[in-house]
Short mmCIF file of C-alpha atoms and ligand atoms in Angstrom, two decimals:
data_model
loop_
_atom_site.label_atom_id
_atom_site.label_comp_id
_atom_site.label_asym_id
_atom_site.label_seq_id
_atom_site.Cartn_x
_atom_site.Cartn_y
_atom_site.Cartn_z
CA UNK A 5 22.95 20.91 7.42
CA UNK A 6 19.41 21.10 7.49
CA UNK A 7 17.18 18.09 6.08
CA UNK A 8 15.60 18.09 3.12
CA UNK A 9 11.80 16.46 2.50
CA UNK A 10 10.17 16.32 -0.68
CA UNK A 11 6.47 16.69 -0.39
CA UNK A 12 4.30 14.90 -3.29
CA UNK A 13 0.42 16.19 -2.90
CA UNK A 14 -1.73 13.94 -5.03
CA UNK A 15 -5.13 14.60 -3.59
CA UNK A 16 -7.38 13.45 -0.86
CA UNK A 17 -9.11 14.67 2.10
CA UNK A 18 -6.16 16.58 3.13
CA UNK A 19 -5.95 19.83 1.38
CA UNK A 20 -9.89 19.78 0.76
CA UNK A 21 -12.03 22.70 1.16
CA UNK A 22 -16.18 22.84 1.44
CA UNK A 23 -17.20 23.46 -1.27
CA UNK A 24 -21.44 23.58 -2.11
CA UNK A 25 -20.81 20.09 -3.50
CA UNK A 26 -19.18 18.73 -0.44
CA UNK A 27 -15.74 18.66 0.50
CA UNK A 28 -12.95 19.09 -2.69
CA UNK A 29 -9.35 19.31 -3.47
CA UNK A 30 -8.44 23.09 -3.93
CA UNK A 31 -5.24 23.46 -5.81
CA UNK A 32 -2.51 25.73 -4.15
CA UNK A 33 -4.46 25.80 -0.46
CA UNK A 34 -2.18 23.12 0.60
CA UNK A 35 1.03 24.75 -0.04
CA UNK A 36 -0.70 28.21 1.20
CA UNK A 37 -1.61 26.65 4.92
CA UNK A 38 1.75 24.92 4.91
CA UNK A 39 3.63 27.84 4.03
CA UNK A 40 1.21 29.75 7.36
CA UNK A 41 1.88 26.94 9.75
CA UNK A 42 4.63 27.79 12.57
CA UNK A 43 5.92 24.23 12.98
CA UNK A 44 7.08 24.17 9.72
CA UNK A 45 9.78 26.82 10.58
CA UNK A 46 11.01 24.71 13.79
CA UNK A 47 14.51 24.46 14.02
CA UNK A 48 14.17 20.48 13.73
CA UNK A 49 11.77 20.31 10.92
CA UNK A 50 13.21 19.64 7.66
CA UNK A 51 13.38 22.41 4.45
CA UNK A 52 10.58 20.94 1.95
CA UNK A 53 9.79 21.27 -1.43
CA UNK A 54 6.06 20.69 -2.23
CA UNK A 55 5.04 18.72 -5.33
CA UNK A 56 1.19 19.04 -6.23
CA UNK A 57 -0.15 17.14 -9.04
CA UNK A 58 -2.29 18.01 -11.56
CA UNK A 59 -5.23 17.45 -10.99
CA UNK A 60 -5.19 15.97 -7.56
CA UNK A 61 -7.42 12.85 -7.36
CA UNK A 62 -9.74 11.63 -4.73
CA UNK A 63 -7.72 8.61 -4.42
CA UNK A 64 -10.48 6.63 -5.63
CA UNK A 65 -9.66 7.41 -8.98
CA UNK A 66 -5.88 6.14 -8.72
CA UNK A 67 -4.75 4.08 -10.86
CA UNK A 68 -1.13 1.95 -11.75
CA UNK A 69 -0.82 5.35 -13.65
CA UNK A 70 -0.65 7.57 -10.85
CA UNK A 71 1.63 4.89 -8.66
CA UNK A 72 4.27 5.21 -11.85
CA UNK A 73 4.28 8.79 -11.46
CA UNK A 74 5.02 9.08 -7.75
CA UNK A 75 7.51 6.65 -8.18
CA UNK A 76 9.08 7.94 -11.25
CA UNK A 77 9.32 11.73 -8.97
CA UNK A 78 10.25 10.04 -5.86
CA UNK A 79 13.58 8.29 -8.08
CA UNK A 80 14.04 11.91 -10.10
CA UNK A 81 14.83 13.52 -6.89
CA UNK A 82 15.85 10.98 -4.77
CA UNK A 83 19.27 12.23 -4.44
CA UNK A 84 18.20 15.89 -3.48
CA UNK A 85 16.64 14.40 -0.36
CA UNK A 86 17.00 12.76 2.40
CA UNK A 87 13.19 11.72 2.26
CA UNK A 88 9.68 11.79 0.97
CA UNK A 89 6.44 12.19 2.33
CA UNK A 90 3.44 11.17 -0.27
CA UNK A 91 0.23 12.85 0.95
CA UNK A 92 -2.77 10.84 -0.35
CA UNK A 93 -6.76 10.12 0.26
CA UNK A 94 -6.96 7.52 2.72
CA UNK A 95 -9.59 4.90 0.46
CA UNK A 96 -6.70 3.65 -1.34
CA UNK A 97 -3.66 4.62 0.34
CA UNK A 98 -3.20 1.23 1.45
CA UNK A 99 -2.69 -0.13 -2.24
CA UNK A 100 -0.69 2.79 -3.51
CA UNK A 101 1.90 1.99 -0.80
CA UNK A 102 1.57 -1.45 -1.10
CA UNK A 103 2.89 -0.75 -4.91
CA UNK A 104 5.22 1.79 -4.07
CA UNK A 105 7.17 -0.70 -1.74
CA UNK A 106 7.56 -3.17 -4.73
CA UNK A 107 7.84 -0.85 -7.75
CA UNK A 108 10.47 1.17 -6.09
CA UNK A 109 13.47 -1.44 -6.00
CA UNK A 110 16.78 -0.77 -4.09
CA UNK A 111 14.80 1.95 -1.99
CA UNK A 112 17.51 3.28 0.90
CA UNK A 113 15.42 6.35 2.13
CA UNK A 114 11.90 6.42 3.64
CA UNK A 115 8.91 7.25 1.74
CA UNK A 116 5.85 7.45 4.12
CA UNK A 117 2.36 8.06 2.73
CA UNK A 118 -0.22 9.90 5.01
CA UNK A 119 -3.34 12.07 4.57
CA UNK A 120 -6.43 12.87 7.08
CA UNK A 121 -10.13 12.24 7.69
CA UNK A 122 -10.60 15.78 7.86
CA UNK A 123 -8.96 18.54 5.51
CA UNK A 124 -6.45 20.71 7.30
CA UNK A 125 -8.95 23.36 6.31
CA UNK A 126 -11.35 22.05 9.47
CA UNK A 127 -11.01 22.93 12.81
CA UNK A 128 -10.66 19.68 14.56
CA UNK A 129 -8.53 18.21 11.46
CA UNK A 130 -6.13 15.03 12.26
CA UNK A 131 -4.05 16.60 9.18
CA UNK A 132 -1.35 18.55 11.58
CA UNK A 133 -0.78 15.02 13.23
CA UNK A 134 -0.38 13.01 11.06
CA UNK A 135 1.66 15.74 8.18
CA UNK A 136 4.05 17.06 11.02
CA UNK A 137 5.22 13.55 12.18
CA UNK A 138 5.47 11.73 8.97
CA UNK A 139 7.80 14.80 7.87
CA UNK A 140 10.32 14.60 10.88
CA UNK A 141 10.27 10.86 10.66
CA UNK A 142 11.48 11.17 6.82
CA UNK A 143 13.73 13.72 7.22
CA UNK A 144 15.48 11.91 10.20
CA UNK A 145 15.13 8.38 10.27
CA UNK A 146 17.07 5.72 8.19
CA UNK A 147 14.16 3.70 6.86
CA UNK A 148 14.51 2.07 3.38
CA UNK A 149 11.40 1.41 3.03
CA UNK A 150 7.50 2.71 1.90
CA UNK A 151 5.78 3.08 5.22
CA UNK A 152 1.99 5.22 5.94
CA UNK A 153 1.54 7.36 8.90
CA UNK A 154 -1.58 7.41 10.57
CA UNK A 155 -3.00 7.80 13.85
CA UNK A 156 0.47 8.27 15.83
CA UNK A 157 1.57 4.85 14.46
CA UNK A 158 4.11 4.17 11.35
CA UNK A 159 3.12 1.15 9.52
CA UNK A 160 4.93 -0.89 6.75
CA UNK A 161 3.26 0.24 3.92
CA UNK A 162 2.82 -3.49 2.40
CA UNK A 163 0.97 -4.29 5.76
CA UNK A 164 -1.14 -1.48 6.10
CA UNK A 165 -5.15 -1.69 5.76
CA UNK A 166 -7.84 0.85 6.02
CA UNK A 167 -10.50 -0.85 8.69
CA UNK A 168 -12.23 2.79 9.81
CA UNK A 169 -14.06 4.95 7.14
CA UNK A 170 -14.54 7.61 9.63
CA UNK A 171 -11.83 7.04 12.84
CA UNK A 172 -8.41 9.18 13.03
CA UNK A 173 -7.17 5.46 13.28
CA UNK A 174 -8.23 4.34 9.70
CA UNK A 175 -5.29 2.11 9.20
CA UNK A 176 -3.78 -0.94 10.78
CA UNK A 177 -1.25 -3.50 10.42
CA UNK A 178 -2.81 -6.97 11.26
CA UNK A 179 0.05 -8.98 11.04
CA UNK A 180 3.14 -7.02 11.63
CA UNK A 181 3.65 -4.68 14.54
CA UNK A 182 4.30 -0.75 13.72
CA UNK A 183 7.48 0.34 12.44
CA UNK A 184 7.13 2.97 14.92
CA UNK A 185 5.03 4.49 17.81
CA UNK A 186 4.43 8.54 18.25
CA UNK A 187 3.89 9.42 21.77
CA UNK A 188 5.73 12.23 23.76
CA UNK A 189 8.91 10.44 21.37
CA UNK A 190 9.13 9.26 18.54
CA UNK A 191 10.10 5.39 19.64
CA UNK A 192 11.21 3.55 16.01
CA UNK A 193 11.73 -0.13 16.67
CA UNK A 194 14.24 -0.79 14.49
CA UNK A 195 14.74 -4.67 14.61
CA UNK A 196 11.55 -4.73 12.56
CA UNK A 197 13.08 -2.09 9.83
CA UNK A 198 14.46 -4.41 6.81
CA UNK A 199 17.80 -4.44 5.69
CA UNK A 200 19.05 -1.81 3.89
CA UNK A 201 19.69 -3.22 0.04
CA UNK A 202 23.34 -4.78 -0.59
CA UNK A 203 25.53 -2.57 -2.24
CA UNK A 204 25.58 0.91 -3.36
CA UNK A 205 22.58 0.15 -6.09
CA UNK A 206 20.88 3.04 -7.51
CA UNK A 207 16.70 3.29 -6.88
CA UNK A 208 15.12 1.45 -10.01
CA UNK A 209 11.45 2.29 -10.91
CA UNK A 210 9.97 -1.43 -11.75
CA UNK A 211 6.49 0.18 -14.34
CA UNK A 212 3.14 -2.33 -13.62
CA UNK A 213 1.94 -3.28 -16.39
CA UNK A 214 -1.85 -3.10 -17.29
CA UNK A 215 -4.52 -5.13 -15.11
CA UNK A 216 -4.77 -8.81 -15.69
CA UNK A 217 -4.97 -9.42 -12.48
CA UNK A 218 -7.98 -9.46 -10.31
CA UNK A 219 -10.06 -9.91 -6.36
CA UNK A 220 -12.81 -12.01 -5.82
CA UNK A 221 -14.47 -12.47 -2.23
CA UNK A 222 -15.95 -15.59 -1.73
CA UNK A 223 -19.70 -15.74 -0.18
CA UNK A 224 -21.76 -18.62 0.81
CA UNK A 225 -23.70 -19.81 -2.49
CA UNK A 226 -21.44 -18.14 -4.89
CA UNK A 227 -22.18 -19.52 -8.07
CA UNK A 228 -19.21 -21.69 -10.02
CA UNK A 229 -20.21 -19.28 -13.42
CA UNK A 230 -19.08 -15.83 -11.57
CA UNK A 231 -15.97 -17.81 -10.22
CA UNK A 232 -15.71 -19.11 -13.74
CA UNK A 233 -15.80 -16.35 -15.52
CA UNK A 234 -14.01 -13.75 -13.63
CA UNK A 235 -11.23 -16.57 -14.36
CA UNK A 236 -11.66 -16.05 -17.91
CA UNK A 237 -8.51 -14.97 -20.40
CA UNK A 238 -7.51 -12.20 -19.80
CA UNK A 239 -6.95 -12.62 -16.18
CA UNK A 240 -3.68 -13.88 -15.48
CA UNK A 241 -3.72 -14.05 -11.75
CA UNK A 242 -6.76 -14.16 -8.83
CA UNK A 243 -6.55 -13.53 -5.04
CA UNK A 244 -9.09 -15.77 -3.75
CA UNK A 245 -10.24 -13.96 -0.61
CA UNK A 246 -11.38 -17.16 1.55
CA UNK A 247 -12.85 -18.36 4.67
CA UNK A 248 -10.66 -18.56 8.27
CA UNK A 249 -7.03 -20.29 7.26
CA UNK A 250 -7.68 -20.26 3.49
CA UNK A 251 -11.05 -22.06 3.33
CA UNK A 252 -13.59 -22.34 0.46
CA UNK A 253 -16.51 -24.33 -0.23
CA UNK A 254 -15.43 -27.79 -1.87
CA UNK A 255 -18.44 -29.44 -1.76
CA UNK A 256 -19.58 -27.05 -4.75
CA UNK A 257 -17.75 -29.06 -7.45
CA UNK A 258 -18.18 -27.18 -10.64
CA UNK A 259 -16.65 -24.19 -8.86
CA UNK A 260 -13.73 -26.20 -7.97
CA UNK A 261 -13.58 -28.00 -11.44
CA UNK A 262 -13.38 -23.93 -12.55
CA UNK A 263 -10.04 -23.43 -10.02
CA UNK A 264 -9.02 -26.77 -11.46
CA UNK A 265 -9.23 -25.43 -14.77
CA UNK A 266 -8.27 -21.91 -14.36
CA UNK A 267 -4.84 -23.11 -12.56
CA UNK A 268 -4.11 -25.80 -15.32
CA UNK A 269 -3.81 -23.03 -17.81
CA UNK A 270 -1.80 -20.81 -15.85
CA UNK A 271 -3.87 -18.49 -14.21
CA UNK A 272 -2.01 -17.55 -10.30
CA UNK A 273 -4.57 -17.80 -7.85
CA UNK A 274 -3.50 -16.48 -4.21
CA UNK A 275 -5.64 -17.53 -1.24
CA UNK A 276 -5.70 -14.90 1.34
CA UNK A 277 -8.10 -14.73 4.30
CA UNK A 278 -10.87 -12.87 4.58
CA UNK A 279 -9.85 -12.46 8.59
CA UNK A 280 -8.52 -9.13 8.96
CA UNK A 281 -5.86 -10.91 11.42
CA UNK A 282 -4.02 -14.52 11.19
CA UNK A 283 -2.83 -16.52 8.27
CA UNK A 284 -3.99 -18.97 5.40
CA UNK A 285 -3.15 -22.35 6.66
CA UNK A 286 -3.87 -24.61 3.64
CA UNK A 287 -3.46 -28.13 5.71
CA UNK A 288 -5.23 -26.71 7.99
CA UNK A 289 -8.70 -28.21 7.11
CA UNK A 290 -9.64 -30.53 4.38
CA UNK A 291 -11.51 -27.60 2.83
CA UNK A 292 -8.84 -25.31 2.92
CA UNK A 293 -6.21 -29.12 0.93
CA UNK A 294 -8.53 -29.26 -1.46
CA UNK A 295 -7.88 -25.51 -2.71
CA UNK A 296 -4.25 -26.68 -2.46
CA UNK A 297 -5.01 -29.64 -4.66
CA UNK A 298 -6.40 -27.61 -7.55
CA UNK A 299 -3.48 -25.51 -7.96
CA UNK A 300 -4.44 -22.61 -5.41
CA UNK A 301 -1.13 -21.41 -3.84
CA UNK A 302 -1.18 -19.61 0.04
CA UNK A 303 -0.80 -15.53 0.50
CA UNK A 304 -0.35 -16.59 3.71
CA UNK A 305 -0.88 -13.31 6.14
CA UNK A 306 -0.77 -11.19 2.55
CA UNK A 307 -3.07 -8.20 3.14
CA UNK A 308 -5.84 -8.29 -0.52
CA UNK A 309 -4.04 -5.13 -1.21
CA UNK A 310 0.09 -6.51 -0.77
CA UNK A 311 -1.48 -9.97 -2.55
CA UNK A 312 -2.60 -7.52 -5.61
CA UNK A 313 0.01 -5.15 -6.27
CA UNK A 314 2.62 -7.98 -5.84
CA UNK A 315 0.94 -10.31 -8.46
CA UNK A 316 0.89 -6.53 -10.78
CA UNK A 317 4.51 -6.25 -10.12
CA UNK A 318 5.34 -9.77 -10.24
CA UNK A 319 3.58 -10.29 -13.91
CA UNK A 320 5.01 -6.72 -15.46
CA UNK A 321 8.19 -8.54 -15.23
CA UNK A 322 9.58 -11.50 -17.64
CA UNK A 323 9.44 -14.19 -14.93
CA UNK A 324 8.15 -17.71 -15.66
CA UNK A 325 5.15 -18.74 -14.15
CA UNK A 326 6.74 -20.98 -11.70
CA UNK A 327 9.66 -18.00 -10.48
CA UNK A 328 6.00 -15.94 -10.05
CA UNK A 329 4.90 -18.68 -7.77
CA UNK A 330 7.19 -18.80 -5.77
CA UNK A 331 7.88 -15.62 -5.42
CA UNK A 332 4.32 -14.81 -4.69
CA UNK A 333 4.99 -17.21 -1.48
CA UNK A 334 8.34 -15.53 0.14
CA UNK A 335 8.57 -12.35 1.46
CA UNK A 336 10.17 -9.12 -1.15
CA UNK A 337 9.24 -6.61 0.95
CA UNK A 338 8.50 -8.04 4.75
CA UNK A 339 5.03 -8.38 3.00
CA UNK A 340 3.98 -12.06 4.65
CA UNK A 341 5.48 -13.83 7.21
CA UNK A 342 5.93 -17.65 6.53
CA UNK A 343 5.00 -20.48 9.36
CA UNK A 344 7.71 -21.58 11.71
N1 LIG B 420 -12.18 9.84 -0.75
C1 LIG B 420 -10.98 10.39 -0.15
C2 LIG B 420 -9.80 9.79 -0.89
O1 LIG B 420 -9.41 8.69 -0.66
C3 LIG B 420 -10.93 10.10 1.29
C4 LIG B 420 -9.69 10.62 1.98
O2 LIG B 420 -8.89 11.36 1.46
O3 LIG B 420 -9.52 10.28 3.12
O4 LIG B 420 -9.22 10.47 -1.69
#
């Protein structure tokens, strides 16, 4: 029987077209140039059903919103396919499948985002390799999990980054080798795949609820009031985006007195590194303890965007604040790897 993709089109570069205010989503081109394209009638590409949304978003504009609604289509259909293929603008992709991989719980089938850096409507467009792969590797491939295809690679999709605003390889995956490689074959390496979920457990759509949570980069000289009052109620939880293993400047004690305070009534604050590659180590220097002392807890080699959408997913539940901590530092969805 032939396989069977379903096709979610929520905007992006991808199914662009010039317009006399620069490039713009069209609505229907997408499906038109699809519905052209030879390789979409090869005997082993998959039957597809195209979803596009109204109105498609430069991804820019996504929002928790727009992450429920995939999700929520992805889990209406799920048992009409045997995969899904979520084509996206490439500035957020990164935290969209970031989300995806922990709102979607019990996920058995792949779901791999992709998009391009120029619309399928250009000549030298990157959208043909990177649309044509991601939809053979869903419709043949036993991945439970959210992955993005890029630049002949497959990437976990809570590992993924976007480190090149203009390259065909915008995205990489710092800490965690790709799921796959796309050369003359498609080579999966499946020891890195996780474990399909126990049972026979039907896909359940965990909703975020609304932002409380929030990033701050530290700089040299950043002043203890922004720290302090980006801390502020609301905010429920912080990744700290630090120096080299998880380091931040102690000497400045009213802006540790603020971390102090800010962890003391509850707030979650994540250190992650500002180094696209490695992880926090918070023994590892005494500046890097001290965080540890005032309540700061390690994302170890948590990408900003995994560190984020975990702490969204983590506080939409009804967990106490110490099952959010420590969930925050294990792995859910092979999103951080802990020390030896
Ligand atoms: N600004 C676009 C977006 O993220 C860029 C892209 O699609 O690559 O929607």
């Amino acid at each position: 029987m032939k396989r069977r993709v379903y096709v979610i089109y929520t905007g992006g570069t991808i199914g662009m077209v010039r317009t006399p205010e620069g490039y713009a989503p069209a609505p229907g081109y997408l499906q038109g140039r699809m519905a052209e394209m030879p390789e979409m009638r090869a005997a082993e590409m998959p039957a597809y059903t195209l979803r596009e949304y109204t109105p498609l978003l430069d991804s820019s504009n996504m929002t928790p919103d727009d992450w429920l609604r995939i999700a929520e289509d992805i889990a209406r259909h799920y048992q009409e396919y045997d995969g899904f293929v979520v084509l996206h603008g490439t500035d957020t992709m990164a935290y969209t499948a970031s989300a995806l991989a922990f709102m979607l719980q019990g996920l058995r089938k792949p779901v791999i985002l992709t998009g391009s850096q120029i619309p399928l409507s250009e000549m030298r467009s990157d959208a043909q390799a990177n649309l044509i792969p991601a939809m053979l590797i869903a419709a043949h491939h036993a991945i439970p999990e959210v992955c993005l295809y890029f630049g002949n690679r497959l990437l976990r999709g809570c590992r993924a980054t976007k480190v090149d605003a203009e390259g065909f390889n915008a995205f990489a995956s710092p800490n965690f080798p790709p799921l796959a490689t796309v050369g003359i074959h498609i080579e999966l390496n499946r020891a890195l795949l996780l474990p399909p979920p126990n049972g026979s457990g039907a896909l359940h759509v965990q909703a975020l609820a609304p932002a409380q949570v929030g990033a701050l980069r530290l700089f040299p000289s950043i002043p203890a009031e922004i720290v302090d009052n980006v801390l502020k109620p609301p905010l429920k939880g912080l990744v700290l985006e630090t120096y080299g293993m998880g380091n931040g400047p102690t000497a400045n004690v009213p802006l540790m007195t603020a971390l102090q305070a800010a962890t003391d009534r509850g707030v979650v604050i994540v250190n992650c590194t500002q180094c696209l590659t490695g992880t926090v180590n918070q023994g590892g220097y005494a500046t890097g303890s001290a965080l540890a002392r005032r309540g700061v807890i390690s994302g170890f080699d948590m990408t900003a965007e995994a560190a984020l959408t975990k702490m969204f997913y983590l506080f939409s539940q009804e967990y106490a604040l110490e099952t959010i901590k420590s969930l925050m530092q294990i792995s859910l969805r092979g999103e951080l790897t802990l020390p030896a």
